[in-house]
C-alpha cells in the first residue's frame, strides 16, 4: 500500500499510450516483529535460506497468503483452498507482521501432515550426514526412528538433535538426573527393570510395555513412576518420543547398558 501514491501516475501513462488500464489492488505492508518495514535485518531474505532452515514450501505459501488476508479463524489452507476461498474483499487494511514463531508453528503442522514416506525422504539425508552410525542401520529401523519424531519437530533439521540419543550416549539433563535418577526408587527399580527386559525373547513394543506395567503394578506404583526415571536413563531427558517405542528402537543391549546407571556410579 506504499505504492498507492504511484497509481494515479501509472493510470495516466496507460491513458497516454491508449491502453486500457488494469484494475489495481493494494495489499497492506508486511512489517517485522518490531513493527518496522520488513528488511534483510529481520532474517532470511530468500526462499533458499528458508528451505535450508527446514521450512516446507507449502507452509511458506500458506503463511504468506495469510498475511493481510483471512477466512474466518482458519489457519491451514491447501493451495486449492487458497485459490477457492481468496477474496480481495477480505484483504485487511492494517499492516501485517511477519512472525517467525507463527511461521515455525505452521511449518510443524505441515510436517505432521506429510505422508511418512515423504517425510522420511526429507530427513534421512540429515541423519545420514550427522551420524555415521545411521549409515550402518537397516533402512527400516532408521525410518522408524525418524517417524517417531515426526509429530515433535517444527523444522526439518531439528530431527538431528532430537534423535541424538539413538546414535550416541545421551547428554544428560542435570535437573532431570537429580529429580528422577538420584532417588531410592530409581536405584531399586531400574536394575530390576533391566533384568526383566533382559529376559525377554521378543524385544518388541508390546512385550516391553507389559514388563513396565507389571513391575509398576507389583510395586504399587503408577506406571509413570517407572517410566520417568527409565526415560531419563535411556535418553538423558524427561522429554522424548513414546518410551516403549524408544526402548524397542534402542535395542536390548543399549537399553540394558543405560538402565544399569553405571555412568552415575551405581552398582
mmCIF file of C-alpha atoms in Angstrom:
data_model
loop_
_atom_site.group_PDB
_atom_site.id
_atom_site.type_symbol
_atom_site.label_atom_id
_atom_site.label_comp_id
_atom_site.label_asym_id
_atom_site.label_seq_id
_atom_site.Cartn_x
_atom_site.Cartn_y
_atom_site.Cartn_z
ATOM 1 C CA UNK A 1 0.000 0.000 0.000
ATOM 2 C CA UNK A 2 3.009 2.320 -0.028
ATOM 3 C CA UNK A 3 2.556 2.361 -3.827
ATOM 4 C CA UNK A 4 -0.934 3.861 -3.729
ATOM 5 C CA UNK A 5 0.573 7.278 -4.448
ATOM 6 C CA UNK A 6 2.135 5.907 -7.660
ATOM 7 C CA UNK A 7 -1.110 4.528 -9.037
ATOM 8 C CA UNK A 8 -2.605 7.763 -10.490
ATOM 9 C CA UNK A 9 0.602 8.341 -12.467
ATOM 10 C CA UNK A 10 0.530 4.772 -13.783
ATOM 11 C CA UNK A 11 -3.097 5.151 -14.867
ATOM 12 C CA UNK A 12 -2.185 8.359 -16.735
ATOM 13 C CA UNK A 13 0.635 6.553 -18.555
ATOM 14 C CA UNK A 14 -1.751 3.854 -19.723
ATOM 15 C CA UNK A 15 -4.206 6.524 -20.907
ATOM 16 C CA UNK A 16 -1.480 8.428 -22.764
ATOM 17 C CA UNK A 17 -0.472 5.262 -24.599
ATOM 18 C CA UNK A 18 -4.062 4.495 -25.494
ATOM 19 C CA UNK A 19 -4.079 1.303 -23.450
ATOM 20 C CA UNK A 20 -6.761 0.018 -21.136
ATOM 21 C CA UNK A 21 -5.662 0.451 -17.534
ATOM 22 C CA UNK A 22 -5.653 -2.677 -15.383
ATOM 23 C CA UNK A 23 -7.524 -2.786 -12.111
ATOM 24 C CA UNK A 24 -5.259 -2.003 -9.196
ATOM 25 C CA UNK A 25 -5.381 -3.544 -5.744
ATOM 26 C CA UNK A 26 -3.083 -2.693 -2.856
ATOM 27 C CA UNK A 27 -2.341 -5.047 -0.004
ATOM 28 C CA UNK A 28 -1.095 -3.918 3.418
ATOM 29 C CA UNK A 29 2.589 -3.569 4.201
ATOM 30 C CA UNK A 30 4.414 -6.519 5.773
ATOM 31 C CA UNK A 31 6.336 -5.471 8.872
ATOM 32 C CA UNK A 32 8.942 -7.144 11.014
ATOM 33 C CA UNK A 33 8.280 -8.173 14.611
ATOM 34 C CA UNK A 34 9.458 -4.711 15.702
ATOM 35 C CA UNK A 35 6.680 -3.191 13.549
ATOM 36 C CA UNK A 36 9.130 -1.619 11.091
ATOM 37 C CA UNK A 37 9.329 -2.283 7.339
ATOM 38 C CA UNK A 38 10.450 -5.858 6.659
ATOM 39 C CA UNK A 39 14.077 -5.894 5.559
ATOM 40 C CA UNK A 40 17.212 -8.036 5.480
ATOM 41 C CA UNK A 41 17.965 -7.310 9.104
ATOM 42 C CA UNK A 42 14.862 -9.265 10.097
ATOM 43 C CA UNK A 43 16.374 -12.551 8.955
ATOM 44 C CA UNK A 44 16.483 -14.800 5.915
ATOM 45 C CA UNK A 45 15.661 -12.998 2.704
ATOM 46 C CA UNK A 46 15.402 -15.739 0.069
ATOM 47 C CA UNK A 47 13.371 -18.889 -0.332
ATOM 48 C CA UNK A 48 16.644 -20.833 -0.486
ATOM 49 C CA UNK A 49 17.515 -19.610 3.020
ATOM 50 C CA UNK A 50 14.147 -20.726 4.328
ATOM 51 C CA UNK A 51 14.468 -24.112 2.650
ATOM 52 C CA UNK A 52 17.914 -24.652 4.206
ATOM 53 C CA UNK A 53 16.467 -23.764 7.598
ATOM 54 C CA UNK A 54 13.913 -26.539 7.203
ATOM 55 C CA UNK A 55 10.733 -24.794 6.083
ATOM 56 C CA UNK A 56 8.405 -26.583 3.671
ATOM 57 C CA UNK A 57 7.179 -24.769 0.572
ATOM 58 C CA UNK A 58 3.518 -25.479 1.336
ATOM 59 C CA UNK A 59 3.896 -23.990 4.808
ATOM 60 C CA UNK A 60 5.576 -20.884 3.406
ATOM 61 C CA UNK A 61 2.875 -20.369 0.760
ATOM 62 C CA UNK A 62 0.155 -20.845 3.378
ATOM 63 C CA UNK A 63 1.779 -18.399 5.787
ATOM 64 C CA UNK A 64 2.396 -15.702 3.173
ATOM 65 C CA UNK A 65 -1.191 -15.999 1.939
ATOM 66 C CA UNK A 66 -2.418 -15.328 5.470
ATOM 67 C CA UNK A 67 -0.509 -12.063 5.796
ATOM 68 C CA UNK A 68 -3.145 -9.389 5.381
ATOM 69 C CA UNK A 69 -5.914 -11.821 4.454
ATOM 70 C CA UNK A 70 -8.038 -14.336 6.264
ATOM 71 C CA UNK A 71 -11.023 -16.637 6.030
ATOM 72 C CA UNK A 72 -12.672 -16.832 9.428
ATOM 73 C CA UNK A 73 -10.446 -18.481 12.019
ATOM 74 C CA UNK A 74 -8.946 -20.986 9.599
ATOM 75 C CA UNK A 75 -5.149 -21.059 9.634
ATOM 76 C CA UNK A 76 -4.194 -24.048 7.490
ATOM 77 C CA UNK A 77 -5.128 -23.965 3.803
ATOM 78 C CA UNK A 78 -4.209 -26.274 0.961
ATOM 79 C CA UNK A 79 -3.223 -24.483 -2.225
ATOM 80 C CA UNK A 80 -6.557 -25.325 -3.918
ATOM 81 C CA UNK A 81 -8.352 -23.918 -0.854
ATOM 82 C CA UNK A 82 -6.384 -20.678 -1.115
ATOM 83 C CA UNK A 83 -7.444 -20.303 -4.737
ATOM 84 C CA UNK A 84 -11.051 -21.143 -3.926
ATOM 85 C CA UNK A 85 -11.515 -19.007 -0.825
ATOM 86 C CA UNK A 86 -9.411 -15.929 -1.572
ATOM 87 C CA UNK A 87 -11.355 -12.702 -1.976
ATOM 88 C CA UNK A 88 -9.913 -9.220 -2.376
ATOM 89 C CA UNK A 89 -12.757 -8.008 -0.162
ATOM 90 C CA UNK A 90 -11.218 -9.873 2.770
ATOM 91 C CA UNK A 91 -7.816 -8.212 2.458
ATOM 92 C CA UNK A 92 -7.410 -6.057 5.560
ATOM 93 C CA UNK A 93 -6.118 -2.505 5.632
ATOM 94 C CA UNK A 94 -3.848 -2.788 8.655
ATOM 95 C CA UNK A 95 -0.184 -3.796 8.213
ATOM 96 C CA UNK A 96 0.666 -7.484 8.652
ATOM 97 C CA UNK A 97 3.507 -8.639 10.904
ATOM 98 C CA UNK A 98 5.873 -11.350 9.682
ATOM 99 C CA UNK A 99 6.039 -13.520 12.806
ATOM 100 C CA UNK A 100 8.771 -16.173 12.634
ATOM 101 C CA UNK A 101 7.276 -18.047 15.593
ATOM 102 C CA UNK A 102 3.945 -18.313 13.792
ATOM 103 C CA UNK A 103 5.639 -19.456 10.585
ATOM 104 C CA UNK A 104 7.603 -22.091 12.515
ATOM 105 C CA UNK A 105 4.431 -23.322 14.233
ATOM 106 C CA UNK A 106 2.708 -23.614 10.859
ATOM 107 C CA UNK A 107 5.701 -25.482 9.439
ATOM 108 C CA UNK A 108 5.430 -28.002 12.257
ATOM 109 C CA UNK A 109 1.778 -28.540 11.385
ATOM 110 C CA UNK A 110 2.734 -29.255 7.772
ATOM 111 C CA UNK A 111 5.485 -31.661 8.821
ATOM 112 C CA UNK A 112 2.924 -33.626 10.832
ATOM 113 C CA UNK A 113 0.669 -33.844 7.768
ATOM 114 C CA UNK A 114 3.356 -35.240 5.468
ATOM 115 C CA UNK A 115 2.938 -38.862 4.354
ATOM 116 C CA UNK A 116 5.554 -40.892 6.289
ATOM 117 C CA UNK A 117 7.498 -41.820 3.152
ATOM 118 C CA UNK A 118 7.698 -38.184 2.021
ATOM 119 C CA UNK A 119 8.748 -37.052 5.484
ATOM 120 C CA UNK A 120 11.424 -39.746 5.715
ATOM 121 C CA UNK A 121 12.820 -38.803 2.316
ATOM 122 C CA UNK A 122 13.363 -35.260 3.618
ATOM 123 C CA UNK A 123 15.024 -36.114 6.945
ATOM 124 C CA UNK A 124 17.004 -39.224 6.018
ATOM 125 C CA UNK A 125 19.864 -37.259 4.386
ATOM 126 C CA UNK A 126 20.121 -35.092 7.520
ATOM 127 C CA UNK A 127 20.517 -38.147 9.754
ATOM 128 C CA UNK A 128 22.969 -39.839 7.404
ATOM 129 C CA UNK A 129 25.135 -36.734 7.318
ATOM 130 C CA UNK A 130 25.017 -36.117 11.080
ATOM 131 C CA UNK A 131 25.588 -39.651 12.392
ATOM 132 C CA UNK A 132 27.996 -42.210 10.916
ATOM 133 C CA UNK A 133 26.105 -44.856 12.919
ATOM 134 C CA UNK A 134 22.964 -44.099 10.919
ATOM 135 C CA UNK A 135 24.661 -45.271 7.730
ATOM 136 C CA UNK A 136 25.007 -48.779 9.162
ATOM 137 C CA UNK A 137 21.434 -49.137 10.386
ATOM 138 C CA UNK A 138 18.856 -51.090 8.385
ATOM 139 C CA UNK A 139 16.745 -48.614 6.482
ATOM 140 C CA UNK A 140 13.510 -49.757 8.109
ATOM 141 C CA UNK A 141 14.946 -49.103 11.574
ATOM 142 C CA UNK A 142 16.247 -45.661 10.624
ATOM 143 C CA UNK A 143 12.829 -44.876 9.196
ATOM 144 C CA UNK A 144 11.125 -45.888 12.451
ATOM 145 C CA UNK A 145 13.490 -43.645 14.397
ATOM 146 C CA UNK A 146 12.698 -40.719 12.120
ATOM 147 C CA UNK A 147 8.941 -41.278 12.157
ATOM 148 C CA UNK A 148 8.714 -41.478 15.943
ATOM 149 C CA UNK A 149 9.801 -37.806 15.974
ATOM 150 C CA UNK A 150 7.533 -36.616 13.159
ATOM 151 C CA UNK A 151 4.947 -35.074 15.465
ATOM 152 C CA UNK A 152 7.579 -33.260 17.544
ATOM 153 C CA UNK A 153 9.785 -31.331 15.134
ATOM 154 C CA UNK A 154 8.874 -27.944 13.702
ATOM 155 C CA UNK A 155 11.882 -27.567 11.400
ATOM 156 C CA UNK A 156 13.379 -30.472 9.487
ATOM 157 C CA UNK A 157 16.954 -30.103 10.870
ATOM 158 C CA UNK A 158 15.599 -30.485 14.432
ATOM 159 C CA UNK A 159 15.490 -34.215 13.717
ATOM 160 C CA UNK A 160 19.267 -34.320 14.245
ATOM 161 C CA UNK A 161 19.255 -33.035 17.826
ATOM 162 C CA UNK A 162 16.076 -34.873 18.775
ATOM 163 C CA UNK A 163 17.420 -38.275 17.711
ATOM 164 C CA UNK A 164 20.969 -37.958 19.023
ATOM 165 C CA UNK A 165 20.459 -40.460 21.877
ATOM 166 C CA UNK A 166 19.704 -43.179 19.316
ATOM 167 C CA UNK A 167 23.166 -42.864 17.800
ATOM 168 C CA UNK A 168 25.427 -41.947 20.725
ATOM 169 C CA UNK A 169 25.441 -41.772 24.512
ATOM 170 C CA UNK A 170 22.880 -39.288 25.816
ATOM 171 C CA UNK A 171 23.743 -35.856 27.097
ATOM 172 C CA UNK A 172 22.062 -35.970 30.496
ATOM 173 C CA UNK A 173 19.997 -33.071 31.731
ATOM 174 C CA UNK A 174 21.319 -32.330 35.227
ATOM 175 C CA UNK A 175 17.939 -31.321 36.646
ATOM 176 C CA UNK A 176 16.250 -34.451 35.289
ATOM 177 C CA UNK A 177 19.020 -36.661 36.667
ATOM 178 C CA UNK A 178 18.634 -35.080 40.094
ATOM 179 C CA UNK A 179 14.858 -35.412 40.044
ATOM 180 C CA UNK A 180 14.434 -38.889 38.568
ATOM 181 C CA UNK A 181 17.661 -40.885 38.863
ATOM 182 C CA UNK A 182 19.177 -39.911 42.193
ATOM 183 C CA UNK A 183 16.334 -41.459 44.132
ATOM 184 C CA UNK A 184 15.974 -44.694 46.037
ATOM 185 C CA UNK A 185 13.093 -45.633 43.753
ATOM 186 C CA UNK A 186 15.248 -45.374 40.659
ATOM 187 C CA UNK A 187 18.155 -47.218 42.270
ATOM 188 C CA UNK A 188 15.937 -50.162 43.209
ATOM 189 C CA UNK A 189 13.585 -50.261 40.247
ATOM 190 C CA UNK A 190 15.809 -49.701 37.229
ATOM 191 C CA UNK A 191 18.122 -52.699 37.819
ATOM 192 C CA UNK A 192 15.038 -54.887 38.268
ATOM 193 C CA UNK A 193 13.538 -53.433 35.107
ATOM 194 C CA UNK A 194 16.760 -54.185 33.249
ATOM 195 C CA UNK A 195 16.738 -57.788 34.460
ATOM 196 C CA UNK A 196 13.174 -58.348 33.301
ATOM 197 C CA UNK A 197 13.737 -56.698 29.934
ATOM 198 C CA UNK A 198 16.878 -58.766 29.527
ATOM 199 C CA UNK A 199 14.861 -61.969 29.865
ATOM 200 C CA UNK A 200 12.522 -61.103 27.007
ATOM 201 C CA UNK A 201 12.806 -63.373 23.986
ATOM 202 C CA UNK A 202 10.894 -60.929 21.759
ATOM 203 C CA UNK A 203 12.200 -57.427 22.377
ATOM 204 C CA UNK A 204 9.174 -55.675 20.915
ATOM 205 C CA UNK A 205 6.936 -52.819 21.980
ATOM 206 C CA UNK A 206 4.009 -54.859 23.315
ATOM 207 C CA UNK A 207 6.194 -57.139 25.442
ATOM 208 C CA UNK A 208 8.278 -54.181 26.643
ATOM 209 C CA UNK A 209 5.180 -52.290 27.773
ATOM 210 C CA UNK A 210 3.915 -55.369 29.639
ATOM 211 C CA UNK A 211 7.177 -55.555 31.604
ATOM 212 C CA UNK A 212 6.976 -51.905 32.620
ATOM 213 C CA UNK A 213 3.360 -52.017 33.698
ATOM 214 C CA UNK A 214 3.625 -55.332 35.537
ATOM 215 C CA UNK A 215 6.657 -54.191 37.535
ATOM 216 C CA UNK A 216 4.982 -50.918 38.493
ATOM 217 C CA UNK A 217 1.819 -52.758 39.498
ATOM 218 C CA UNK A 218 3.746 -55.236 41.651
ATOM 219 C CA UNK A 219 5.423 -52.352 43.490
ATOM 220 C CA UNK A 220 2.149 -50.486 43.971
ATOM 221 C CA UNK A 221 3.288 -47.622 41.766
ATOM 222 C CA UNK A 222 1.826 -45.735 38.856
ATOM 223 C CA UNK A 223 3.411 -46.635 35.539
ATOM 224 C CA UNK A 224 4.696 -43.056 35.281
ATOM 225 C CA UNK A 225 6.778 -43.589 38.440
ATOM 226 C CA UNK A 226 8.819 -46.127 36.496
ATOM 227 C CA UNK A 227 8.565 -44.599 33.037
ATOM 228 C CA UNK A 228 10.022 -41.200 34.003
ATOM 229 C CA UNK A 229 13.309 -42.437 35.511
ATOM 230 C CA UNK A 230 13.680 -45.001 32.723
ATOM 231 C CA UNK A 231 13.182 -42.279 30.131
ATOM 232 C CA UNK A 232 15.922 -40.138 31.650
ATOM 233 C CA UNK A 233 18.295 -43.095 31.953
ATOM 234 C CA UNK A 234 17.751 -44.055 28.327
ATOM 235 C CA UNK A 235 17.516 -40.667 26.605
ATOM 236 C CA UNK A 236 19.115 -38.200 29.004
ATOM 237 C CA UNK A 237 15.938 -36.134 29.294
ATOM 238 C CA UNK A 238 12.422 -36.271 30.692
ATOM 239 C CA UNK A 239 11.146 -35.392 27.199
ATOM 240 C CA UNK A 240 11.291 -37.962 24.426
ATOM 241 C CA UNK A 241 9.167 -39.878 21.930
ATOM 242 C CA UNK A 242 6.896 -42.598 23.406
ATOM 243 C CA UNK A 243 9.149 -44.596 25.691
ATOM 244 C CA UNK A 244 8.173 -48.098 24.618
ATOM 245 C CA UNK A 245 8.996 -47.171 21.029
ATOM 246 C CA UNK A 246 12.325 -45.778 22.206
ATOM 247 C CA UNK A 247 13.216 -48.963 24.091
ATOM 248 C CA UNK A 248 12.439 -51.164 21.099
ATOM 249 C CA UNK A 249 14.426 -48.962 18.729
ATOM 250 C CA UNK A 250 17.435 -48.710 21.052
ATOM 251 C CA UNK A 251 17.562 -52.493 21.226
ATOM 252 C CA UNK A 252 18.190 -54.795 24.162
ATOM 253 C CA UNK A 253 21.945 -54.287 24.575
ATOM 254 C CA UNK A 254 21.879 -50.489 24.662
ATOM 255 C CA UNK A 255 18.782 -50.451 26.862
ATOM 256 C CA UNK A 256 20.298 -52.747 29.473
ATOM 257 C CA UNK A 257 23.579 -50.857 29.476
ATOM 258 C CA UNK A 258 21.907 -47.493 30.081
ATOM 259 C CA UNK A 259 19.498 -48.818 32.715
ATOM 260 C CA UNK A 260 22.446 -50.120 34.734
ATOM 261 C CA UNK A 261 23.195 -46.486 35.707
ATOM 262 C CA UNK A 262 26.935 -47.251 35.791
ATOM 263 C CA UNK A 263 27.521 -43.779 34.398
ATOM 264 C CA UNK A 264 26.311 -42.404 37.719
ATOM 265 C CA UNK A 265 28.389 -44.719 39.874
ATOM 266 C CA UNK A 266 25.551 -47.055 40.876
ATOM 267 C CA UNK A 267 26.033 -50.804 41.199
#
